[in-house]
PDB file of C-alpha atoms in Angstrom:
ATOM      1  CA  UNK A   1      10.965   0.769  10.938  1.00  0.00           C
ATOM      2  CA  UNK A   2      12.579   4.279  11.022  1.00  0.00           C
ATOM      3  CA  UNK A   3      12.962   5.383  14.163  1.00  0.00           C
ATOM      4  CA  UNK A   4      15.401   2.509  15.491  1.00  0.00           C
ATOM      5  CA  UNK A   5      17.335   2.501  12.514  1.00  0.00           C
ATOM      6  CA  UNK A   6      17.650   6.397  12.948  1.00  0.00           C
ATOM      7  CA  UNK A   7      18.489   5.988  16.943  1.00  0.00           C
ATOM      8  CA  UNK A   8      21.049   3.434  16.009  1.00  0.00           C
ATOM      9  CA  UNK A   9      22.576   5.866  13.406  1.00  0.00           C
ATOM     10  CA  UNK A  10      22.861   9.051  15.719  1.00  0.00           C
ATOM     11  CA  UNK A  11      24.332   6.964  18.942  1.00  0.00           C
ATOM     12  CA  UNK A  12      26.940   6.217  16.356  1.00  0.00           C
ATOM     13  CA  UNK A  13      27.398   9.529  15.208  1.00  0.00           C
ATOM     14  CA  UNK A  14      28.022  10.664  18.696  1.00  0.00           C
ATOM     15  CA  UNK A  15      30.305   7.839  19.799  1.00  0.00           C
ATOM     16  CA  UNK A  16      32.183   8.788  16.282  1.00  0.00           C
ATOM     17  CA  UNK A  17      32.438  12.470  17.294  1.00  0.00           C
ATOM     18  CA  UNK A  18      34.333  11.593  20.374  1.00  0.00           C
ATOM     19  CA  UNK A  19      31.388  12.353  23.322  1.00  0.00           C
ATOM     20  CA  UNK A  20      31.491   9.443  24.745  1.00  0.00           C
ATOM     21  CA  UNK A  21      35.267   8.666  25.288  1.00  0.00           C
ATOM     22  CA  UNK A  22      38.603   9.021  22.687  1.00  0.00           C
ATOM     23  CA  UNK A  23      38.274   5.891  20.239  1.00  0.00           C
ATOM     24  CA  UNK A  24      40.974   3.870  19.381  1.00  0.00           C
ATOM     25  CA  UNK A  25      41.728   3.480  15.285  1.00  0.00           C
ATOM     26  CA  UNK A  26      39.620  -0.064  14.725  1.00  0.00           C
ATOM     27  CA  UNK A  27      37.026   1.572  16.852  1.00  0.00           C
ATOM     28  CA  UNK A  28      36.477   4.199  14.437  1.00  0.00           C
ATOM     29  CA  UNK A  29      36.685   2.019  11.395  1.00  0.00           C
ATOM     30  CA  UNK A  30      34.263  -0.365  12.537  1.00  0.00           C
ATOM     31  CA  UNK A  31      32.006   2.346  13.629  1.00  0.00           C
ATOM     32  CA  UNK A  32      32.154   4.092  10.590  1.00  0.00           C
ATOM     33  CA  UNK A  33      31.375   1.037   8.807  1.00  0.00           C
ATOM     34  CA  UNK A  34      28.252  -0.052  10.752  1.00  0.00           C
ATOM     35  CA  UNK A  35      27.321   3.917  10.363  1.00  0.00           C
ATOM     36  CA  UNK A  36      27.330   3.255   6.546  1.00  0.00           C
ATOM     37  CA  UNK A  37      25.865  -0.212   6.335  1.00  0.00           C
ATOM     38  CA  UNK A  38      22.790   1.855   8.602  1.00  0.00           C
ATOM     39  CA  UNK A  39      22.843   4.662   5.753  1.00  0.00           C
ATOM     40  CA  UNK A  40      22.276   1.572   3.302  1.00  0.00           C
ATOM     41  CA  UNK A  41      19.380   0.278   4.954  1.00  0.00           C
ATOM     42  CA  UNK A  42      17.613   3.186   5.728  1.00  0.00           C
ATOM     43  CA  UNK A  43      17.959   4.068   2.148  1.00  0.00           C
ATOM     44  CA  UNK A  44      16.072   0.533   1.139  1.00  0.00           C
ATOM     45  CA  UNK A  45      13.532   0.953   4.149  1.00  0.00           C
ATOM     46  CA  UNK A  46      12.773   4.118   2.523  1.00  0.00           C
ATOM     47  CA  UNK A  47      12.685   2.337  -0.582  1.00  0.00           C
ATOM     48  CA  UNK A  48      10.382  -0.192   0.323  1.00  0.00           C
ATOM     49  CA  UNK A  49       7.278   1.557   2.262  1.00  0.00           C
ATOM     50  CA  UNK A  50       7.869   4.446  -0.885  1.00  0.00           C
ATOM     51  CA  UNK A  51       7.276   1.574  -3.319  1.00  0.00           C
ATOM     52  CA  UNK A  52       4.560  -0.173  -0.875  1.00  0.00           C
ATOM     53  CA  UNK A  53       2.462   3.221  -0.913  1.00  0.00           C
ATOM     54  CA  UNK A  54       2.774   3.148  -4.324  1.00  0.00           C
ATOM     55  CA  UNK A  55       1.387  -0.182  -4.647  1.00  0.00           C
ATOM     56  CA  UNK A  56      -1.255   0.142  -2.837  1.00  0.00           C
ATOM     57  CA  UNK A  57      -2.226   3.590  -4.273  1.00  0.00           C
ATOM     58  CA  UNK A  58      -1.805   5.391  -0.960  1.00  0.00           C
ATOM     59  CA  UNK A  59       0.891   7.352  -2.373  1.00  0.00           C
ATOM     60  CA  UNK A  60      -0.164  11.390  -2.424  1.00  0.00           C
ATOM     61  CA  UNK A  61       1.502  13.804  -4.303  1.00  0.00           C
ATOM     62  CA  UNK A  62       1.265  17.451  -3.415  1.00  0.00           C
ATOM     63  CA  UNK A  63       0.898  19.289  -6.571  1.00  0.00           C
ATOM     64  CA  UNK A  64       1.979  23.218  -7.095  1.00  0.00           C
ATOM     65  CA  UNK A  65       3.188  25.007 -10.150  1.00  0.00           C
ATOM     66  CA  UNK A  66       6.714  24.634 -10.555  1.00  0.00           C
ATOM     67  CA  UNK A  67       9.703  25.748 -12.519  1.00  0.00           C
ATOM     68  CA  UNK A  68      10.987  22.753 -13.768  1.00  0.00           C
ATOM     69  CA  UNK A  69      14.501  24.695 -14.231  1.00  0.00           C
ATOM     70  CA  UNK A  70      14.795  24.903 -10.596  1.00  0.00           C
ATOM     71  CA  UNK A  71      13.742  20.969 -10.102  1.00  0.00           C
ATOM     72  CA  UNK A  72      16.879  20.400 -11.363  1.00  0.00           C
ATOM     73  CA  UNK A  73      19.082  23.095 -10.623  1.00  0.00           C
ATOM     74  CA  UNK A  74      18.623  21.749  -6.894  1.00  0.00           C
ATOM     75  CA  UNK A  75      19.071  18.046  -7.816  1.00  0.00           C
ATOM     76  CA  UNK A  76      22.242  18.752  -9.457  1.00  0.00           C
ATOM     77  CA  UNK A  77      23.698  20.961  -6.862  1.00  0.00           C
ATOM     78  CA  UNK A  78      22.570  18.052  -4.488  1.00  0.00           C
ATOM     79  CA  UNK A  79      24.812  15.716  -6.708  1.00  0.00           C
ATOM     80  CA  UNK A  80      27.315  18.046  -7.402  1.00  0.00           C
ATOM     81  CA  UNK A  81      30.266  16.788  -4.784  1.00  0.00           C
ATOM     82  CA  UNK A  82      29.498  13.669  -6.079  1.00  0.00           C
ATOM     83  CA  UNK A  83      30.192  13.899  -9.663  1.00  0.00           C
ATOM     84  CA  UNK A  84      33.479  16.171  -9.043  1.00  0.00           C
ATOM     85  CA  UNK A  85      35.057  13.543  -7.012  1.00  0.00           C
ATOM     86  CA  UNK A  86      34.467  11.117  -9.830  1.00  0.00           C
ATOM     87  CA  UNK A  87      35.182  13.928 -12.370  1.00  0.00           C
ATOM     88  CA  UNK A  88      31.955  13.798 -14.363  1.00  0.00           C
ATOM     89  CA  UNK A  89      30.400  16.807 -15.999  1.00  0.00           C
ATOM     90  CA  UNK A  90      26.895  17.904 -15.257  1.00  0.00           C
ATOM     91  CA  UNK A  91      25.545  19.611 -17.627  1.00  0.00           C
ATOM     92  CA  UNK A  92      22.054  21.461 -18.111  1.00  0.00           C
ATOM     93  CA  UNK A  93      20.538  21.613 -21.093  1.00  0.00           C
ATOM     94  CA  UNK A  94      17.003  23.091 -20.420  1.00  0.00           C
ATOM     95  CA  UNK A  95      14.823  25.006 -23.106  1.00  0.00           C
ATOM     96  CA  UNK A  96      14.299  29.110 -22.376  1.00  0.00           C
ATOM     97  CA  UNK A  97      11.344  30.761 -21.317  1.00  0.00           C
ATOM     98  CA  UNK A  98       9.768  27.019 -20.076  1.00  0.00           C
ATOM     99  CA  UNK A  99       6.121  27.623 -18.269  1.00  0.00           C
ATOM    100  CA  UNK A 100       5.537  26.610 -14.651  1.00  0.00           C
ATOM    101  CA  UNK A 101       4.379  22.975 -14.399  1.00  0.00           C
ATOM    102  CA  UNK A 102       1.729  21.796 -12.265  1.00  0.00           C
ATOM    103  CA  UNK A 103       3.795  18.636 -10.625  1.00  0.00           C
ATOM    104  CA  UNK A 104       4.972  17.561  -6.950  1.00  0.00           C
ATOM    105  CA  UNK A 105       8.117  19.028  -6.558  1.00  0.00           C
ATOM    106  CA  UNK A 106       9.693  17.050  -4.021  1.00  0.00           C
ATOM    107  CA  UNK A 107       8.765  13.403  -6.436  1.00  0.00           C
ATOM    108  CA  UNK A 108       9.932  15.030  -9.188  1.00  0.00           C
ATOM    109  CA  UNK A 109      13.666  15.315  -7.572  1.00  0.00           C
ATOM    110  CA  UNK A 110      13.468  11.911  -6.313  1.00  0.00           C
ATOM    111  CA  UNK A 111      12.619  10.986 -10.079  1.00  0.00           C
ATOM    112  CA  UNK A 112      15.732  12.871 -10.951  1.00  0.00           C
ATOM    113  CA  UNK A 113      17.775  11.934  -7.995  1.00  0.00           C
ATOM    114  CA  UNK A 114      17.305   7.856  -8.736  1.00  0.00           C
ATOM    115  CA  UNK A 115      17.998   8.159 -12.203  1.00  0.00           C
ATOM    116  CA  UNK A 116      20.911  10.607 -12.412  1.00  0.00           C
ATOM    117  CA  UNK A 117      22.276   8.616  -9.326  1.00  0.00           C
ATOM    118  CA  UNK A 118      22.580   5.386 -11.606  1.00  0.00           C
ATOM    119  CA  UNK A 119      24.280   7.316 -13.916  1.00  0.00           C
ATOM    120  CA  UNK A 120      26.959   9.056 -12.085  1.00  0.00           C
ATOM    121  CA  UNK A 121      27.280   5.117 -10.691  1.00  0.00           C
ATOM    122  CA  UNK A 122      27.491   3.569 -14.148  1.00  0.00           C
ATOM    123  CA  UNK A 123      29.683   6.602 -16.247  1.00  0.00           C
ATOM    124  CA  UNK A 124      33.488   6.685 -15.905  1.00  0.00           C
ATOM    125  CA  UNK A 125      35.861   9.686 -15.038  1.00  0.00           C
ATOM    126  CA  UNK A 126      35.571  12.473 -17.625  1.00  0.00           C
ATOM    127  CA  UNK A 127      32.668  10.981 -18.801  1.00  0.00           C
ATOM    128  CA  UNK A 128      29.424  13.637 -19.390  1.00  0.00           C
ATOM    129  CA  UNK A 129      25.873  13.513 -17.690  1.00  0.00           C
ATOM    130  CA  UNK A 130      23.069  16.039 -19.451  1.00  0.00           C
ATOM    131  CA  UNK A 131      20.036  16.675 -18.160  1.00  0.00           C
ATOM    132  CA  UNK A 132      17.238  18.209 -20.975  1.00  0.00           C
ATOM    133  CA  UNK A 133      14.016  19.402 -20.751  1.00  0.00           C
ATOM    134  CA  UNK A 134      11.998  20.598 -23.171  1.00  0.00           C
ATOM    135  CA  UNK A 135       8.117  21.089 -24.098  1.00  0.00           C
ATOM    136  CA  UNK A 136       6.546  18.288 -26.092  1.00  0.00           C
ATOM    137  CA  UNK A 137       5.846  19.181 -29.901  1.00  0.00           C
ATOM    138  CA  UNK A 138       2.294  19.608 -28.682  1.00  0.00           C
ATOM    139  CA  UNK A 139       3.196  21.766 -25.827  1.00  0.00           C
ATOM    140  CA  UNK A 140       1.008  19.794 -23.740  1.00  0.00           C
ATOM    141  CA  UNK A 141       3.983  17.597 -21.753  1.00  0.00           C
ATOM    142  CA  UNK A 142       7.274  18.481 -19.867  1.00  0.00           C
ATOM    143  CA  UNK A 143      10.172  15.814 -21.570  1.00  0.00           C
ATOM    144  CA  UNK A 144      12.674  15.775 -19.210  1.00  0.00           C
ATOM    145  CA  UNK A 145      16.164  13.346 -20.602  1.00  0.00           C
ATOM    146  CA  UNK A 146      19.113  12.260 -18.625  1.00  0.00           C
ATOM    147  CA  UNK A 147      21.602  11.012 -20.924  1.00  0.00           C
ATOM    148  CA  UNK A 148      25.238  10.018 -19.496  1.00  0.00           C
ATOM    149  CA  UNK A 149      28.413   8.081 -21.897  1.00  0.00           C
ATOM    150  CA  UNK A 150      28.607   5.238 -19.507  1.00  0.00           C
ATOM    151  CA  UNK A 151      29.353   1.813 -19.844  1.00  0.00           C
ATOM    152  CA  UNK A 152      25.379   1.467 -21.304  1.00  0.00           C
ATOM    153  CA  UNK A 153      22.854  -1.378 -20.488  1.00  0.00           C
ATOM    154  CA  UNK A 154      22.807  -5.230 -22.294  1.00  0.00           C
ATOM    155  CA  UNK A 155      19.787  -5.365 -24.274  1.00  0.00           C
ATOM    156  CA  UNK A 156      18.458  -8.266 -22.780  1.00  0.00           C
ATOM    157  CA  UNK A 157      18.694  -6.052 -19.548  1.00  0.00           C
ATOM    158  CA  UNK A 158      16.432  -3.115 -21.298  1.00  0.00           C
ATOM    159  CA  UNK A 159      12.933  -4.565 -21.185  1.00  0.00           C
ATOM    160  CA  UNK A 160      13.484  -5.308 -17.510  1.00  0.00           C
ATOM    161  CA  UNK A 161      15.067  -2.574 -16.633  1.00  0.00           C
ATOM    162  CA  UNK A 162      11.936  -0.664 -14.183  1.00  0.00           C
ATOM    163  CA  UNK A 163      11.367  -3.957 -12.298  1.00  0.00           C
ATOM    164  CA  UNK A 164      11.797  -4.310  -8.751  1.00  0.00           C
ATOM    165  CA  UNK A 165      15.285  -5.373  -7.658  1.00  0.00           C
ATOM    166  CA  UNK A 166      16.512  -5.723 -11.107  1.00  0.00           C
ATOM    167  CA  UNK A 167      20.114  -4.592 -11.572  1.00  0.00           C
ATOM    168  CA  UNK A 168      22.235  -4.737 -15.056  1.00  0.00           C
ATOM    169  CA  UNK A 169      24.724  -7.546 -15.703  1.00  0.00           C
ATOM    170  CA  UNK A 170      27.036  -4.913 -16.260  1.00  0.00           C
ATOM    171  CA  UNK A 171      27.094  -4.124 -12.272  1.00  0.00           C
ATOM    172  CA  UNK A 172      30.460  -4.793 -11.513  1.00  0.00           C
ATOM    173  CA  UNK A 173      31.466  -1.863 -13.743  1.00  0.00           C
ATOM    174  CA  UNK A 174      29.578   0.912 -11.616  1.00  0.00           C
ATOM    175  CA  UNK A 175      29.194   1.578  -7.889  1.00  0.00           C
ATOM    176  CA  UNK A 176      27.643  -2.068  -6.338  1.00  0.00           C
ATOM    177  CA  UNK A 177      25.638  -0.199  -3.832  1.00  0.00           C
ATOM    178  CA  UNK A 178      21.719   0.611  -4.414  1.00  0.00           C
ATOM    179  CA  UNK A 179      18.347  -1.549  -3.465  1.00  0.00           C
ATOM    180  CA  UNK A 180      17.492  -2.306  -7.207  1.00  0.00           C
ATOM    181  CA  UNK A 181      13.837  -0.526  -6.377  1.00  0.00           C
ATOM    182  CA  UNK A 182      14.983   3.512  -7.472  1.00  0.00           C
ATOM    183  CA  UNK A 183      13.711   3.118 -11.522  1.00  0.00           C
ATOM    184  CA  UNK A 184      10.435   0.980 -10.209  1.00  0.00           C
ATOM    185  CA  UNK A 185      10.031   3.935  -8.087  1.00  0.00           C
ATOM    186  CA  UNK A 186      11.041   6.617 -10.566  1.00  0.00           C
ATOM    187  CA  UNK A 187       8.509   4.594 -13.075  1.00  0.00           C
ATOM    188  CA  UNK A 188       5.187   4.903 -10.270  1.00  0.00           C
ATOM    189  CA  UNK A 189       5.759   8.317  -9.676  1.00  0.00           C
ATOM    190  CA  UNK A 190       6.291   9.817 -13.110  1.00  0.00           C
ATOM    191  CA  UNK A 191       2.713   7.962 -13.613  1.00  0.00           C
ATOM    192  CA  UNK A 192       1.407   9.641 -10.760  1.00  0.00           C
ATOM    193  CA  UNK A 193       2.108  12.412 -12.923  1.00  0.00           C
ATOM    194  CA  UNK A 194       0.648  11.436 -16.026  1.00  0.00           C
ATOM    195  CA  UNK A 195       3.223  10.754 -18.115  1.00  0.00           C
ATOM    196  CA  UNK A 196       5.429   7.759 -19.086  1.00  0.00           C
ATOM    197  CA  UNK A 197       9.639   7.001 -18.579  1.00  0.00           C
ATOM    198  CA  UNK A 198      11.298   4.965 -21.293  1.00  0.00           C
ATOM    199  CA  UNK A 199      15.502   3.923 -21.313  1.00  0.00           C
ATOM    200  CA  UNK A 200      17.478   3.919 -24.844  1.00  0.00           C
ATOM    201  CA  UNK A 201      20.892   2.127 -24.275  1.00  0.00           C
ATOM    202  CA  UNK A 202      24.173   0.861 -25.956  1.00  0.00           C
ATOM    203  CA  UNK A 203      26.879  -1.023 -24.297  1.00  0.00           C
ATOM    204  CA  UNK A 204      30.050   1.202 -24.542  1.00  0.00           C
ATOM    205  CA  UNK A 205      27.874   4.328 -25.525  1.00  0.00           C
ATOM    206  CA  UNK A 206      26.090   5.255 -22.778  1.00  0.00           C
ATOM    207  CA  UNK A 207      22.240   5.539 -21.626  1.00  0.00           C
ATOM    208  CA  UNK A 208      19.218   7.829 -22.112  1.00  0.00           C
ATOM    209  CA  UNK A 209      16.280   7.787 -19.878  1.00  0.00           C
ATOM    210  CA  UNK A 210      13.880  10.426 -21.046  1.00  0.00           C
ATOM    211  CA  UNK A 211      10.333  11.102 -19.096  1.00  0.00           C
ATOM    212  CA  UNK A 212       7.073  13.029 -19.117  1.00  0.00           C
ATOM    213  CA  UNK A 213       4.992  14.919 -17.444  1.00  0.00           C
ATOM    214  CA  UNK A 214       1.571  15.928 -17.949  1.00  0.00           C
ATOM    215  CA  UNK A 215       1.033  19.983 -18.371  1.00  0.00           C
ATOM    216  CA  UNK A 216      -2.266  19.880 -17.790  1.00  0.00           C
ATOM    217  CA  UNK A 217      -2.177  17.476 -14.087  1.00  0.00           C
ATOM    218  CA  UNK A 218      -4.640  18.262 -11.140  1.00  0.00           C
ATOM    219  CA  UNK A 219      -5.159  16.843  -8.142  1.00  0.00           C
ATOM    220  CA  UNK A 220      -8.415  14.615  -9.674  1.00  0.00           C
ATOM    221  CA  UNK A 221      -5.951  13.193 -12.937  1.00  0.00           C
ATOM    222  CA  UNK A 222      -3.077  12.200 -10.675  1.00  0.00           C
ATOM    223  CA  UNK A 223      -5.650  10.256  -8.368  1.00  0.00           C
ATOM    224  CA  UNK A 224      -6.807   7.813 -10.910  1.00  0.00           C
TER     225      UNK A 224
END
């Protein structure tokens, strides 16, 4: 399912770059918006055979200790031209002197990466994203929090929230792009990791979404 959608997209990108031949003004317009209608549906191929795996338990996560600190510092550089062109702060607010966690590092960002991306969609200019984490009282789970001021979640929306395809009422408010399968996804993995994900939301005040992750994970936990 990949490989023609990615053929598609780079014959595109080379037409669009002027190799084969100068292209006239509609030209470019229509190929630019074919190149980002492909970008859309490789994003919810992705989507699907990630949440398919999943499903069907075939889903393996690499485990290696990891500085949770740098988890995110890479997310939010990742996101970073995206929030400044909306004019949202990103802000860290992670605990000193955290230990390494035993976790898939890669997941863990597209945990972060799905859930921070709803908010930057869903949290007007000026408004504030901040990203915690913290040991557990216990010291025996990683709580990780995302919480932005956006326009917040209905609560008859709440409980349904981590379904598949599910999108907020509010919609029309945020960015309308997005498969509706990023928080199912978000939800698997972070119980690949032996924790749990949970959403605390206002309309007009904004949206918390605050997971865990076990300290104590190996390879023999995350299987069952």
């Amino acid at each position: 399912m990949r490989n023609p959608i990615g053929a598609i997209k780079q014959s595109i990108s080379v037409i669009l770059e002027g190799t084969a031949g100068e292209l006239s003004e509609p030209q470019e317009k229509f190929l630019s918006n074919a190149k980002r209608n492909l970008e859309r549906l490789s994003a919810l191929v992705d989507d699907i055979l990630d949440l398919s795996k999943l499903e069907a338990k075939k889903m393996e996560i690499i485990l290696k200790p990891t500085a949770i600190a740098t988890v995110i510092d890479e997310v939010c550089i990742t996101l970073d031209t995206w929030t400044k062109n909306k004019e949202i702060a990103l802000i860290k607010d992670i605990a000193e002197n955290l230990p390494e966690i035993n976790v898939d590092p890669d997941r863990i960002i597209q945990v972060l990466i799905n859930i921070i991306t709803n908010a930057i969609k869903f949290t007007p200019k000026e408004g504030t994203i901040t990203v915690g984490a913290k040991l557990s009282d216990k010291k025996d789970q990683m709580v990780v929090s995302i919480e932005d001021t956006g326009v917040g979640i209905p609560k008859e929306d709440l409980s349904k929230i981590f379904g598949k395809f599910q999108q907020a009422k509010n919609r029309s408010a945020g960015d309308k792009s997005g498969t509706g399968l990023g928080l199912t996804i978000a939800q698997e993995l972070v119980h690949l990791h032996g924790g749990t994900i949970k959403v605390v939301s206002e309309e007009g005040k904004g949206t918390t979404f605050t997971f865990t992750l076990s300290m104590n994970l190996t390879k023999e936990t995350s299987s069952k």
